[in-house]
Tab-separated table of C-alpha atoms and ligand atoms in Angstrom:
chain	number	residue	atom	x	y	z
A	1	MET	CA	32.663	44.123	53.994
A	2	SER	CA	31.243	46.957	56.133
A	3	LEU	CA	27.468	47.352	56.404
A	4	LEU	CA	27.441	50.582	54.372
A	5	GLU	CA	30.491	50.100	52.125
A	6	GLY	CA	30.110	51.996	48.856
A	7	ARG	CA	26.982	53.863	49.904
A	8	VAL	CA	26.619	57.640	49.694
A	9	ALA	CA	24.461	59.341	52.317
A	10	ILE	CA	23.143	62.809	53.050
A	11	VAL	CA	22.367	63.633	56.684
A	12	THR	CA	20.451	66.881	57.142
A	13	GLY	CA	21.047	68.645	60.432
A	14	GLY	CA	24.183	66.500	60.690
A	15	GLY	CA	26.175	69.034	62.702
A	16	ARG	CA	24.687	68.355	66.107
A	17	GLY	CA	22.744	65.909	68.240
A	18	LEU	CA	21.211	62.933	66.484
A	19	GLY	CA	22.353	63.937	62.990
A	20	ARG	CA	25.965	64.239	64.133
A	21	THR	CA	25.840	60.731	65.589
A	22	TYR	CA	24.191	59.346	62.437
A	23	ALA	CA	26.848	60.914	60.182
A	24	ILE	CA	29.762	59.605	62.254
A	25	MET	CA	28.277	56.103	62.574
A	26	LEU	CA	27.376	55.934	58.857
A	27	ALA	CA	30.975	56.839	57.964
A	28	ALA	CA	32.361	54.364	60.504
A	29	HIS	CA	30.437	51.635	58.657
A	30	GLY	CA	31.800	52.639	55.267
A	31	ALA	CA	29.414	55.286	53.895
A	32	ARG	CA	30.606	58.517	52.313
A	33	VAL	CA	28.588	61.318	53.879
A	34	ILE	CA	27.347	64.791	52.975
A	35	VAL	CA	27.023	66.484	56.356
A	36	ASN	CA	24.368	69.144	55.924
A	37	ASP	CA	23.803	71.709	58.646
A	38	LEU	CA	22.706	75.316	58.628
A	39	GLY	CA	24.022	75.712	62.148
A	40	SER	CA	21.036	77.612	63.503
A	41	SER	CA	20.016	77.838	67.153
A	42	ALA	CA	17.501	75.351	68.538
A	43	ALA	CA	14.812	77.944	67.746
A	44	GLY	CA	16.014	78.263	64.146
A	45	VAL	CA	17.881	81.562	64.421
A	46	GLY	CA	21.254	82.316	62.781
A	47	ALA	CA	23.734	80.203	60.848
A	48	ASP	CA	27.123	78.715	61.720
A	49	GLN	CA	29.100	76.168	59.746
A	50	THR	CA	31.364	75.193	62.662
A	51	PRO	CA	29.257	72.213	63.842
A	52	ALA	CA	29.145	70.616	60.372
A	53	GLU	CA	32.872	71.289	59.893
A	54	GLU	CA	33.635	69.575	63.191
A	55	VAL	CA	31.695	66.479	62.130
A	56	VAL	CA	33.453	66.346	58.770
A	57	SER	CA	36.844	66.669	60.536
A	58	THR	CA	35.925	63.912	62.993
A	59	ILE	CA	34.940	61.581	60.152
A	60	ARG	CA	38.093	62.344	58.164
A	61	ALA	CA	40.324	61.940	61.237
A	62	ALA	CA	38.911	58.417	61.605
A	63	GLY	CA	39.759	57.665	57.958
A	64	GLY	CA	36.267	58.220	56.541
A	65	GLU	CA	35.007	60.430	53.721
A	66	ALA	CA	32.684	63.394	54.260
A	67	GLU	CA	31.830	66.770	52.773
A	68	ILE	CA	30.185	69.763	54.379
A	69	ASN	CA	26.956	71.289	53.063
A	70	THR	CA	25.388	74.350	54.671
A	71	SER	CA	22.081	74.581	52.762
A	72	ASP	CA	18.857	75.440	54.505
A	73	VAL	CA	16.923	72.178	54.030
A	74	ALA	CA	13.673	74.026	53.392
A	75	ASP	CA	15.169	76.102	50.593
A	76	TRP	CA	14.154	74.509	47.285
A	77	GLN	CA	17.384	75.314	45.425
A	78	GLY	CA	19.480	74.569	48.512
A	79	ALA	CA	17.919	71.114	48.775
A	80	ARG	CA	18.576	70.458	45.093
A	81	GLN	CA	22.154	71.633	45.423
A	82	MET	CA	22.644	69.188	48.331
A	83	VAL	CA	21.645	66.242	46.132
A	84	GLU	CA	23.783	67.557	43.267
A	85	GLN	CA	26.758	67.807	45.624
A	86	ALA	CA	26.426	64.128	46.551
A	87	VAL	CA	26.360	63.199	42.864
A	88	ASP	CA	29.254	65.516	41.911
A	89	ARG	CA	31.540	64.646	44.826
A	90	PHE	CA	30.719	60.985	45.440
A	91	GLY	CA	29.168	59.845	42.166
A	92	GLY	CA	25.562	59.310	43.307
A	93	LEU	CA	23.206	59.131	46.237
A	94	ASP	CA	21.935	56.039	48.062
A	95	VAL	CA	20.653	57.312	51.406
A	96	LEU	CA	18.810	60.471	52.412
A	97	ILE	CA	18.340	61.062	56.133
A	98	ASN	CA	15.967	63.939	56.787
A	99	ASN	CA	16.790	64.943	60.338
A	100	ALA	CA	17.196	68.738	60.582
A	101	GLY	CA	14.770	70.427	62.920
A	102	ILE	CA	13.941	73.297	65.240
A	103	LEU	CA	11.476	73.983	68.058
A	104	ARG	CA	9.207	76.921	68.888
A	105	ASP	CA	6.917	75.506	71.579
A	106	ARG	CA	3.825	77.463	72.564
A	107	MET	CA	0.206	76.785	73.475
A	108	ILE	CA	-2.140	77.346	70.519
A	109	VAL	CA	-3.680	80.513	71.959
A	110	ASN	CA	-0.261	82.133	72.316
A	111	MET	CA	1.394	80.857	69.144
A	112	THR	CA	2.316	83.513	66.591
A	113	GLU	CA	2.030	83.131	62.829
A	114	ASP	CA	5.840	83.193	62.605
A	115	GLU	CA	6.241	80.425	65.181
A	116	TRP	CA	3.830	78.268	63.218
A	117	ASP	CA	5.348	79.037	59.810
A	118	MET	CA	9.003	78.575	60.801
A	119	VAL	CA	8.547	75.193	62.464
A	120	VAL	CA	6.282	73.790	59.757
A	121	ARG	CA	8.673	75.093	57.087
A	122	VAL	CA	11.876	73.567	58.484
A	123	HIS	CA	10.365	70.168	59.298
A	124	LEU	CA	7.737	69.579	56.636
A	125	LYS	CA	9.078	71.466	53.625
A	126	GLY	CA	12.591	70.664	54.861
A	127	THR	CA	11.745	66.973	54.488
A	128	PHE	CA	9.792	67.285	51.247
A	129	ALA	CA	12.339	69.421	49.357
A	130	PRO	CA	15.329	67.026	49.719
A	131	LEU	CA	12.982	64.058	49.180
A	132	HIS	CA	11.689	65.568	45.927
A	133	HIS	CA	15.158	66.229	44.513
A	134	ALA	CA	16.536	62.868	45.661
A	135	ALA	CA	13.508	61.088	44.164
A	136	ASN	CA	14.170	62.813	40.831
A	137	HIS	CA	17.791	61.651	40.936
A	138	TRP	CA	16.659	58.069	41.582
A	139	ARG	CA	13.954	58.166	38.919
A	140	ALA	CA	16.474	59.384	36.340
A	141	ARG	CA	18.820	56.542	37.288
A	142	SER	CA	16.007	54.012	37.123
A	143	LYS	CA	14.946	55.255	33.675
A	144	ALA	CA	18.552	54.978	32.510
A	145	GLY	CA	18.506	51.291	33.509
A	146	ASP	CA	20.543	51.697	36.717
A	147	GLN	CA	17.884	50.633	39.261
A	148	PRO	CA	18.701	52.237	42.647
A	149	ASP	CA	18.706	50.376	45.956
A	150	ALA	CA	18.102	53.559	47.887
A	151	ARG	CA	16.809	54.592	51.303
A	152	VAL	CA	15.044	57.577	52.798
A	153	ILE	CA	14.838	57.850	56.569
A	154	ASN	CA	12.651	60.660	57.827
A	155	THR	CA	12.256	61.954	61.364
A	156	THR	CA	8.902	62.128	63.087
A	157	SER	CA	8.205	62.475	66.801
A	158	HIS	CA	6.286	61.021	69.717
A	159	SER	CA	5.004	64.543	70.102
A	160	ALA	CA	2.961	64.047	66.922
A	161	LEU	CA	2.129	60.350	67.264
A	162	PHE	CA	1.124	60.652	70.938
A	163	ALA	CA	-0.243	64.229	70.957
A	164	ASN	CA	1.961	66.351	73.196
A	165	ILE	CA	0.301	69.593	74.240
A	166	GLY	CA	2.253	72.812	73.705
A	167	GLN	CA	3.777	71.602	70.436
A	168	ALA	CA	0.965	72.148	67.918
A	169	ASN	CA	3.250	73.499	65.183
A	170	TYR	CA	5.944	70.846	65.689
A	171	ALA	CA	3.503	67.949	66.049
A	172	ALA	CA	1.481	69.007	63.009
A	173	ALA	CA	4.685	69.030	60.962
A	174	LYS	CA	5.959	65.752	62.396
A	175	GLY	CA	2.563	64.076	61.896
A	176	GLY	CA	2.699	65.296	58.306
A	177	ILE	CA	6.128	63.686	57.956
A	178	ALA	CA	4.738	60.340	59.192
A	179	SER	CA	2.031	60.476	56.487
A	180	LEU	CA	4.498	61.700	53.862
A	181	THR	CA	6.719	58.716	54.719
A	182	GLN	CA	3.912	56.263	53.960
A	183	ILE	CA	2.955	57.930	50.686
A	184	ALA	CA	6.573	58.261	49.544
A	185	ALA	CA	7.127	54.566	50.329
A	186	ARG	CA	4.262	53.654	48.009
A	187	GLU	CA	5.227	56.077	45.243
A	188	LEU	CA	8.934	55.240	45.168
A	189	GLN	CA	8.710	51.470	45.606
A	190	ARG	CA	8.872	50.782	41.872
A	191	ILE	CA	12.134	52.699	41.451
A	192	GLY	CA	13.935	50.791	44.209
A	193	VAL	CA	13.597	53.299	47.049
A	194	THR	CA	12.370	52.456	50.549
A	195	VAL	CA	11.098	55.193	52.846
A	196	ASN	CA	10.831	54.797	56.626
A	197	ALA	CA	10.769	57.147	59.604
A	198	VAL	CA	12.109	57.144	63.127
A	199	ALA	CA	10.579	58.781	66.181
A	200	PRO	CA	13.646	59.200	68.391
A	201	ARG	CA	13.983	59.952	72.070
A	202	ALA	CA	17.443	61.242	72.885
A	203	GLN	CA	19.362	63.651	75.035
A	204	THR	CA	20.365	66.533	72.743
A	205	ARG	CA	20.221	70.304	73.000
A	206	MET	CA	16.588	70.024	71.818
A	207	THR	CA	15.569	68.039	74.901
A	208	GLU	CA	18.201	69.244	77.380
A	209	GLY	CA	16.858	70.343	80.741
A	210	LEU	CA	13.283	69.147	80.092
A	211	ARG	CA	13.459	66.764	83.047
A	212	ASP	CA	15.925	65.398	85.566
A	213	TYR	CA	17.046	61.956	84.516
A	214	THR	CA	18.956	59.309	86.419
A	215	PRO	CA	22.348	58.312	84.941
A	216	GLU	CA	20.680	55.123	83.625
A	217	GLN	CA	17.957	57.170	81.883
A	218	VAL	CA	20.569	59.506	80.395
A	219	ALA	CA	22.491	56.499	79.074
A	220	ARG	CA	19.307	55.166	77.424
A	221	ARG	CA	18.898	58.541	75.725
A	222	ASP	CA	22.292	58.373	74.029
A	223	PRO	CA	21.792	59.139	70.282
A	224	GLU	CA	23.873	56.038	69.418
A	225	TRP	CA	20.899	53.735	70.140
A	226	ILE	CA	18.921	55.507	67.435
A	227	ALA	CA	21.898	55.827	65.090
A	228	ALA	CA	22.324	52.028	65.074
A	229	LEU	CA	18.753	51.574	63.784
A	230	VAL	CA	19.146	54.414	61.274
A	231	CYS	CA	22.396	52.904	59.943
A	232	TRP	CA	20.783	49.516	59.532
A	233	LEU	CA	17.801	51.066	57.754
A	234	ALA	CA	20.300	52.855	55.488
A	235	SER	CA	21.904	49.558	54.492
A	236	ALA	CA	21.043	47.186	51.675
A	237	GLU	CA	19.847	44.687	54.318
A	238	SER	CA	16.654	46.690	55.015
A	239	ARG	CA	15.409	46.322	51.414
A	240	GLU	CA	12.101	44.640	52.368
A	241	ILE	CA	11.063	47.261	54.930
A	242	SER	CA	9.273	50.391	53.770
A	243	GLY	CA	6.542	52.760	54.921
A	244	ARG	CA	7.239	52.040	58.588
A	245	VAL	CA	7.597	54.362	61.538
A	246	PHE	CA	9.887	53.169	64.337
A	247	ALA	CA	9.996	54.528	67.861
A	248	ALA	CA	13.626	54.354	68.921
A	249	TRP	CA	15.754	54.886	71.997
A	250	GLY	CA	17.989	52.944	74.359
A	251	TYR	CA	15.046	51.029	75.818
A	252	GLY	CA	14.233	49.417	72.471
A	253	TYR	CA	12.697	49.881	69.052
A	254	SER	CA	8.989	49.517	68.316
A	255	VAL	CA	6.957	49.645	65.124
A	256	ILE	CA	4.305	52.332	65.404
A	257	GLU	CA	1.100	50.974	63.877
A	258	SER	CA	-0.836	53.553	61.905
A	259	TRP	CA	-4.448	54.771	62.081
A	260	GLN	CA	-6.980	51.903	61.959
A	261	HIS	CA	-10.765	51.825	61.650
A	262	GLY	CA	-12.482	51.254	64.983
A	263	PRO	CA	-16.232	50.590	65.558
A	264	VAL	CA	-18.581	51.534	62.689
A	265	THR	CA	-22.211	52.680	62.539
A	266	ASP	CA	-24.614	53.328	59.651
A	267	ALA	CA	-24.520	56.746	57.992
A	268	ALA	CA	-27.611	59.018	58.205
A	269	ARG	CA	-29.021	61.916	56.175
A	270	ASP	CA	-30.679	63.442	59.268
A	271	PRO	CA	-28.555	64.390	62.326
A	272	THR	CA	-31.524	64.295	64.765
A	273	ASP	CA	-31.224	60.671	65.924
A	274	LEU	CA	-27.525	60.277	65.338
A	275	GLY	CA	-26.399	61.007	68.928
A	276	PRO	CA	-26.756	57.516	70.503
A	277	HIS	CA	-25.040	55.834	67.543
A	278	ILE	CA	-22.007	58.133	67.584
A	279	GLU	CA	-21.827	57.918	71.389
A	280	LYS	CA	-21.874	54.123	71.156
A	281	ILE	CA	-19.071	53.742	68.606
A	282	THR	CA	-16.981	56.300	70.483
A	283	ARG	CA	-17.502	54.435	73.765
A	284	PHE	CA	-16.359	51.148	72.248
A	285	ALA	CA	-13.435	52.619	70.328
A	286	ARG	CA	-9.961	52.399	71.845
A	287	ALA	CA	-8.816	55.640	73.464
A	288	ASN	CA	-6.360	57.724	71.445
A	289	ALA	CA	-2.737	57.096	72.328
A	290	GLY	CA	-1.580	59.844	74.665
A	291	ILE	CA	1.992	60.687	75.557
A	292	ASP	CA	1.106	60.691	79.277
A	293	ARG	CA	-0.570	57.263	79.216
A	294	ASP	CA	2.007	55.215	77.355
A	295	THR	CA	3.946	53.107	79.829
A	296	TRP	CA	6.434	51.944	77.175
A	297	LEU	CA	7.369	55.565	76.661
A	298	ASN	CA	7.690	56.309	80.367
A	299	PRO	CA	9.548	53.404	81.964
B	301	NAD	N1	16.063	64.724	70.685
B	301	NAD	C1	14.898	64.098	70.742
B	301	NAD	O1	14.537	63.463	71.745
B	301	NAD	C2	13.963	64.146	69.572
B	301	NAD	C3	12.668	63.628	69.736
B	301	NAD	C4	11.815	63.606	68.641
B	301	NAD	C5	12.252	64.086	67.427
B	301	NAD	N2	13.494	64.636	67.310
B	301	NAD	C6	13.891	65.126	65.998
B	301	NAD	O2	15.188	64.663	65.678
B	301	NAD	C7	15.827	65.598	64.806
B	301	NAD	C8	17.191	65.975	65.356
B	301	NAD	O3	17.008	66.645	66.593
B	301	NAD	P1	18.147	66.831	67.693
B	301	NAD	O4	17.519	66.477	68.982
B	301	NAD	O5	19.386	66.166	67.260
B	301	NAD	O6	18.286	68.444	67.657
B	301	NAD	P2	19.566	69.407	67.515
B	301	NAD	O7	19.045	70.788	67.742
B	301	NAD	O8	20.682	68.919	68.379
B	301	NAD	O9	20.024	69.232	66.003
B	301	NAD	C9	19.267	69.724	64.927
B	301	NAD	C10	20.220	70.220	63.867
B	301	NAD	O10	19.442	70.678	62.732
B	301	NAD	C11	20.071	71.845	62.209
B	301	NAD	N3	19.104	72.631	61.452
B	301	NAD	C12	18.061	73.337	61.931
B	301	NAD	N4	17.394	73.947	60.952
B	301	NAD	C13	18.033	73.619	59.795
B	301	NAD	C14	17.799	73.936	58.428
B	301	NAD	N5	16.776	74.728	58.058
B	301	NAD	N6	18.636	73.426	57.501
B	301	NAD	C15	19.690	72.631	57.869
B	301	NAD	N7	19.956	72.312	59.151
B	301	NAD	C16	19.126	72.811	60.105
B	301	NAD	C17	20.602	72.564	63.434
B	301	NAD	O11	21.644	73.478	63.106
B	301	NAD	C18	21.071	71.414	64.328
B	301	NAD	O12	22.454	71.146	64.157
B	301	NAD	C19	14.861	66.768	64.669
B	301	NAD	O13	14.089	66.602	63.506
B	301	NAD	C20	13.989	66.639	65.883
B	301	NAD	O14	12.751	67.254	65.728
B	301	NAD	C21	14.364	64.679	68.357
């Protein structure tokens, strides 16, 4: 039996890049897939259903089952309709992959209100809205005595986890998604739903032209390396794993360990003599992870 036989999956932003690869690989391993994509530009402008249609055609041509959905993931009703479509067309939902995203990079001093709002909306609300509606579907099933064995896979970013300058809006949203992943994992555990996140590094239109890579580096940025992990996380085999964030690319997969307490000092009611104590714990604390210092990220 195939890894994902009988499972129904939604992939948001499934028309291009990583989402496209996820949708095709999920279907190749037996899943029936709702391919959601608004078809906007990388900056979130416009709409075009051609990319999602192409993915659906590719899946069908290979003998798989897929349906197109063109909802905006951050639209509350659109997100609900996406979950309803999975239930109506394929009889349920087992896997939600929140992947859709856009970029509007700018230094904080130059960032406009619109640039902030659009990026936070698509990523953060665009993850929460489908999650909320999917969670309601699973809770209803659980209450009816049909305990789900369901998966949510969210998308965070090294930009958030390792503090990339110039991406305050994007990183704030992606950091929020990492926290949301952990909370959702705890809340949904009792109804049979695991929630994990991936922080991918891949060559797509989002990252095209950022740097010159060698052919070997380009090969290690093929979305298929990340899709393999996502497909496994979507399967019944990953049942015991929840609340985790995985860095993923062709060089390997790592578990990102979350915030931990470092050195501690006594609290005070008077700030006057606090200086040496705060300086001391800060000196002995590990430095924050920085995108420029991480050798695993920059082989
Ligand atoms: N490529 C990387 O290295 C990288 C790194 C870190 C995180 N990510 C994240 O991975 C995800 C996929 O990125 P990608 O590199 O494949 O980018 P991409 O631009 O190739 O694909 C994103 C897709 O999302 C769709 N989309 C955008 N807004 C939408 C909306 N409101 N509703 C529905 N669909 C919408 C777009 O039409 C597009 O097809 C994003 O969340 C991105 O932030 C990518």
